[in-house]
Short mmCIF file of C-alpha atoms in Angstrom, two decimals:
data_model
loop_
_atom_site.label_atom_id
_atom_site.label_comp_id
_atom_site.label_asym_id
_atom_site.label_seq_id
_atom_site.Cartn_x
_atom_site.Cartn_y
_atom_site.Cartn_z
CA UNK N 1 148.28 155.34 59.05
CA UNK N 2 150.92 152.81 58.64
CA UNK N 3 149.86 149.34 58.09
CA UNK N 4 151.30 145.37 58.10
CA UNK N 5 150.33 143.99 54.36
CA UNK N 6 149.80 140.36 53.37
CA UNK N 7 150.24 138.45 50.02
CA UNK N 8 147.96 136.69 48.96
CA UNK N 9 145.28 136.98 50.51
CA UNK N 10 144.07 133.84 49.69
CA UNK N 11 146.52 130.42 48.75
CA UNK N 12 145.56 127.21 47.50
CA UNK N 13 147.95 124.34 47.46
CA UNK N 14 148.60 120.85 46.93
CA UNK N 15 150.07 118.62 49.47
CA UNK N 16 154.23 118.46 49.19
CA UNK N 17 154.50 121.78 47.40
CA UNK N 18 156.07 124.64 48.47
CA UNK N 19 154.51 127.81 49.32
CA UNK N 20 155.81 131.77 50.25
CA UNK N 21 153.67 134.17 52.11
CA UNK N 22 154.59 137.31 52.23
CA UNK N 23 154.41 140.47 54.55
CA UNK N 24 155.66 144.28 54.16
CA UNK N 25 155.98 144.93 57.78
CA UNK N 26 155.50 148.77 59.11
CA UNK N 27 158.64 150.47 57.46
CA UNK N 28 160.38 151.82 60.34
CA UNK N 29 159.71 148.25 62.89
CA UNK N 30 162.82 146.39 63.89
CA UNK N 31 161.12 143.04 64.95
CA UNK N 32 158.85 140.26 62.73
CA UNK N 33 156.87 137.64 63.23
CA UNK N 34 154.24 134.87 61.96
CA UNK N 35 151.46 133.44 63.89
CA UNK N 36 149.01 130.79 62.79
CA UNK N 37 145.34 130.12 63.45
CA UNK N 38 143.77 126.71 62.61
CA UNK N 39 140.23 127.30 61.68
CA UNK N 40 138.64 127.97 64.81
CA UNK N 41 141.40 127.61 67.24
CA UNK N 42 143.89 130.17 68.95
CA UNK N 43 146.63 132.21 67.34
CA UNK N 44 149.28 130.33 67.76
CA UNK N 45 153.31 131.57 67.86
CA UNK N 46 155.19 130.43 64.97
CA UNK N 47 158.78 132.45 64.91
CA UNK N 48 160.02 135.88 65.45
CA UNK N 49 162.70 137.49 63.85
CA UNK N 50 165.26 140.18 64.00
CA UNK N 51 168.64 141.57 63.07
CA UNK N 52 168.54 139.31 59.72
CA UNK N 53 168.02 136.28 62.51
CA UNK N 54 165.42 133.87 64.36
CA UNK N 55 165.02 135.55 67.59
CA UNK N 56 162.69 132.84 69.16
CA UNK N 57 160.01 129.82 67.30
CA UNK N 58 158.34 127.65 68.79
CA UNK N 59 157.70 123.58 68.42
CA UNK N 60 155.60 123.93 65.28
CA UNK N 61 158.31 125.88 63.79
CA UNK N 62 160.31 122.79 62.44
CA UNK N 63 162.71 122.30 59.29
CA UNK N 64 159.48 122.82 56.98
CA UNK N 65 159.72 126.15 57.38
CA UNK N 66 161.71 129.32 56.86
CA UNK N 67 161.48 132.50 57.27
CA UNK N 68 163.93 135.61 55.35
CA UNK N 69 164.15 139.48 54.66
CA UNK N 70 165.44 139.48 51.63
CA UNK N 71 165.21 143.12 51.16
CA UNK N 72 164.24 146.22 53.15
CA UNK N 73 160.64 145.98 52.95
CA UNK N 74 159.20 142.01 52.57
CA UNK N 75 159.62 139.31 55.28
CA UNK N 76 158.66 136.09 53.75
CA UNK N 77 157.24 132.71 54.87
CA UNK N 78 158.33 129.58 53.50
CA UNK N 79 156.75 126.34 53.98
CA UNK N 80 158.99 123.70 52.29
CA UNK N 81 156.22 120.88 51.24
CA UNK N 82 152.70 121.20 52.87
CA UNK N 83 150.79 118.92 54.79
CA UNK N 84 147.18 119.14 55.12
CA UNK N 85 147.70 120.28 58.78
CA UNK N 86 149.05 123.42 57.32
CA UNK N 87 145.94 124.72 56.32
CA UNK N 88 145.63 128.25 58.49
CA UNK N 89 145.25 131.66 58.45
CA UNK N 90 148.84 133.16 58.66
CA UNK N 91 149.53 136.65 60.34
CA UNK N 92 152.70 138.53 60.02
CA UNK N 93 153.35 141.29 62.45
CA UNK N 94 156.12 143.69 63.09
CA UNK N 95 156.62 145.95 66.38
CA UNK N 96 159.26 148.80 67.08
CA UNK N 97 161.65 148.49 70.04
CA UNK N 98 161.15 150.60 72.64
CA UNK N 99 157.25 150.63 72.48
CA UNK N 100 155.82 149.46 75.45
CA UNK N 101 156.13 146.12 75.56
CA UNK N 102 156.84 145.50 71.84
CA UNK N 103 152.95 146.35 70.82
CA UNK N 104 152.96 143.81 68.11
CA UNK N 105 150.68 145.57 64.65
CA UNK N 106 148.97 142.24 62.90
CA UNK N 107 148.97 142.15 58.88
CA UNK N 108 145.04 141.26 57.88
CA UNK N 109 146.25 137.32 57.08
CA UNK N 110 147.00 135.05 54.49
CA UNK N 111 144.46 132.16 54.52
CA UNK N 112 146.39 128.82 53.33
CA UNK N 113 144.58 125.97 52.13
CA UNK N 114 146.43 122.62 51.59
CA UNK N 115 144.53 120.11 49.19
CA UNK A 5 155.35 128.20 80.90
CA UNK A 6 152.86 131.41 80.31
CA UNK A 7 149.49 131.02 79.65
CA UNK A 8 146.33 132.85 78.87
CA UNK A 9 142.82 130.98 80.17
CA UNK A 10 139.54 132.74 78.33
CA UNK A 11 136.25 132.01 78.81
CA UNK A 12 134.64 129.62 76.54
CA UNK A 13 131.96 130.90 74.14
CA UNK A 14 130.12 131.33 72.48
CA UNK A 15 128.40 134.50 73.97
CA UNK A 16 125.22 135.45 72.81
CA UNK A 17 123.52 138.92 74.09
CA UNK A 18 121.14 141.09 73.37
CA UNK A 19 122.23 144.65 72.26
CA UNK A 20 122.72 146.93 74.84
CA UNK A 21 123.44 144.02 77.05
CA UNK A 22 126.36 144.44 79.68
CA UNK A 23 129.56 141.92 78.31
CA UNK A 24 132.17 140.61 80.60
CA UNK A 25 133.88 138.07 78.83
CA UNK A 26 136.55 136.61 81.61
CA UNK A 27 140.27 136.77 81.28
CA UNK A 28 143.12 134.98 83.88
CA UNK A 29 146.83 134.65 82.80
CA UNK A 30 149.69 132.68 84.43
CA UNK A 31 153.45 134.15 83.96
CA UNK A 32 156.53 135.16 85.48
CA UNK A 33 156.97 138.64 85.88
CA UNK A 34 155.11 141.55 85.37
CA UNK A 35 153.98 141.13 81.84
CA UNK A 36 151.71 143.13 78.99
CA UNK A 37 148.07 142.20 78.75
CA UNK A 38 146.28 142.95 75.85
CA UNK A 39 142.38 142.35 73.99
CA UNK A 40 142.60 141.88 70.44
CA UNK A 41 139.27 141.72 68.25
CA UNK A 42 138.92 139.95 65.14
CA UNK A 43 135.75 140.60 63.37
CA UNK A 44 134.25 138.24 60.63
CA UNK A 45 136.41 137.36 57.58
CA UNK A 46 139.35 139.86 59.04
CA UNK A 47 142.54 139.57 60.73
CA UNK A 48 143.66 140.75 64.09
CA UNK A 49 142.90 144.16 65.69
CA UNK A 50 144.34 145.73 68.83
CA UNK A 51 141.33 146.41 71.05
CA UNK A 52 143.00 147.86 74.56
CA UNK A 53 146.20 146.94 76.29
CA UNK A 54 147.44 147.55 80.22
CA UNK A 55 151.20 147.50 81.21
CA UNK A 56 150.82 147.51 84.58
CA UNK A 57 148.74 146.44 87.80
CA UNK A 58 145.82 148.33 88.05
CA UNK A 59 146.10 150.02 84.72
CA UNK A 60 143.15 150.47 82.89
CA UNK A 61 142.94 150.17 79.24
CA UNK A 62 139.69 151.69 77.31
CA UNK A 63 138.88 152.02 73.88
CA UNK A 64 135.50 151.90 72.00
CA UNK A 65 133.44 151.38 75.32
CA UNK A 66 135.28 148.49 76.23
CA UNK A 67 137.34 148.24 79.56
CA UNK A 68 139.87 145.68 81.06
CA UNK A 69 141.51 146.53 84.32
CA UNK A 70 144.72 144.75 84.79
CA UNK A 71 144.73 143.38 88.42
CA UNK A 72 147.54 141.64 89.67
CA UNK A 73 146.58 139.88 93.06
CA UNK A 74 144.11 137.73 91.08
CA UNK A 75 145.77 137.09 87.77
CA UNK A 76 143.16 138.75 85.73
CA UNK A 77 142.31 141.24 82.81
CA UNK A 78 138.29 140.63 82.19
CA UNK A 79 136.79 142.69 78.86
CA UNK A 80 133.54 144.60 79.65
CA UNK A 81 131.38 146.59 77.76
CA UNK A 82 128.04 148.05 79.37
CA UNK A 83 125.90 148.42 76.26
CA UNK A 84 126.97 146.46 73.55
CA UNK A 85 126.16 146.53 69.79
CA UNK A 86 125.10 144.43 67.13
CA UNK A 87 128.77 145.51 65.19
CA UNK A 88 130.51 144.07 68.63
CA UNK A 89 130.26 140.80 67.39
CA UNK A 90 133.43 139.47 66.42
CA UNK A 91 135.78 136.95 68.13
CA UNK A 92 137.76 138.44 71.23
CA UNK A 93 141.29 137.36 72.38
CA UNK A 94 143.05 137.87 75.51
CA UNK A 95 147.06 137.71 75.46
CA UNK A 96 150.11 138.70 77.26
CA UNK A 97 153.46 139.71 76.14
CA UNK A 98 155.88 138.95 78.67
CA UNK A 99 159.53 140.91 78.32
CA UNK A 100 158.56 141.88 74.84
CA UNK A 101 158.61 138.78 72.26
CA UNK A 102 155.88 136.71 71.60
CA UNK A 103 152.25 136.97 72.09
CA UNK A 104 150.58 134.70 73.94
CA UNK A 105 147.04 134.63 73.28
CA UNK A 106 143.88 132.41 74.60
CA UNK A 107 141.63 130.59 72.66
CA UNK A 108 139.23 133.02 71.74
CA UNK A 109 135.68 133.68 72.64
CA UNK A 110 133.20 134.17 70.38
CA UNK A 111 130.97 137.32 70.73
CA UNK A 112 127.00 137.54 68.84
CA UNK A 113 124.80 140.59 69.41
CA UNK A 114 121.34 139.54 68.52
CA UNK A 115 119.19 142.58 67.62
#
């Protein structure tokens, strides 16, 4: 069965660097998007994407980060220079138009850690 | 804006308990309701959905019934196992787009 994977699994940064996370969405989904859970809090929306553009982010989304296809297959997360409050688990997910409803299929995560 | 309200947790139930773990949502339109399970250490797993008022998603024992004229989609489960634990999450998808989810509620099936 087709699956959403996640690299790394694990990241470890220092504050004011510059991290990637990166997803290989389903291969034949259209749309793309990041969420974010603080430890012990709710998934939160970060951006979706689609058509080699931002479709929608939200407030946390800010010039910090990025997000880009640069091929067929990855869909990448940049985070320009962490803060502490980045520390998460990140979650790509893709979905295929025309699916109910978008049914969104989650990647397993990317936990970041920001030193 | 939309919103998803959960009930706080954390549960804690015996197994083969009955689980309702309470759900309301606030949106325009008729959106997608979903249960998502994430069990320890892993990421995000579709559990059930519902499209529709009174639609009725299943899967592994677990039922929500989406119902309309009170805003809800409650999770239930009549004889839960120790394996159910995990962290639950309501959310809606309203027009297709993001996910909206709730905070979470936390799930332990003692023995």
């Amino acid at each position: 069965e087709p699956e959403v994977t996640q690299t790394p699994s694990h990241q470890v940064t220092q504050m004011g660097q510059e991290v990637i996370l990166r997803c290989v969405p389903i291969s034949n989904h259209l749309y793309f998007y990041w969420y974010r859970q603080i430890l012990g809090q709710k998934v939160e929306f970060l951006v979706s994407f689609y058509n080699n553009e931002i479709s929608e982010k939200s407030e946390i989304f800010d010039d910090q980060f990025s997000v880009e296809r640069p091929d067929g297959s990855n869909f990448t997360l940049k985070i320009r220079s962490t803060k502490l409050e980045d520390s998460a688990m990140y979650f790509c997910a893709s979905s295929f138009p025309g699916q109910q409803n978008n049914e969104q299929f989650f990647g397993p995560g990317t936990r970041l850690t920001v030193l | 804006g939309d919103s998803v309200t959960q009930m706080e947790g954390p549960v804690t139930l015996s197994e083969e308990a009955f689980l309702t773990i309470n759900c309301t949502y606030t949106a325009t339109g008729y959106p997608s309701l979903f249960w998502y399970v994430q069990y320890p250490g892993e990421g995000l797993q579709l559990l059930l959905k519902a499209t529709k008022a009174d639609d009725k998603g299943s899967n592994k024992g677990f039922e929500a019934t989406y119902r309309k004229e009170t805003t809800s989609f409650h999770l239930e489960k009549g004889s839960v196992q120790v394996s159910d634990s995990a962290v639950y999450f309501c959310a809606l998808n309203n027009q297709g787009g993001k996910l909206i989810f709730g905070q979470g509620t936390e799930l332990s099936v003692k023995p």
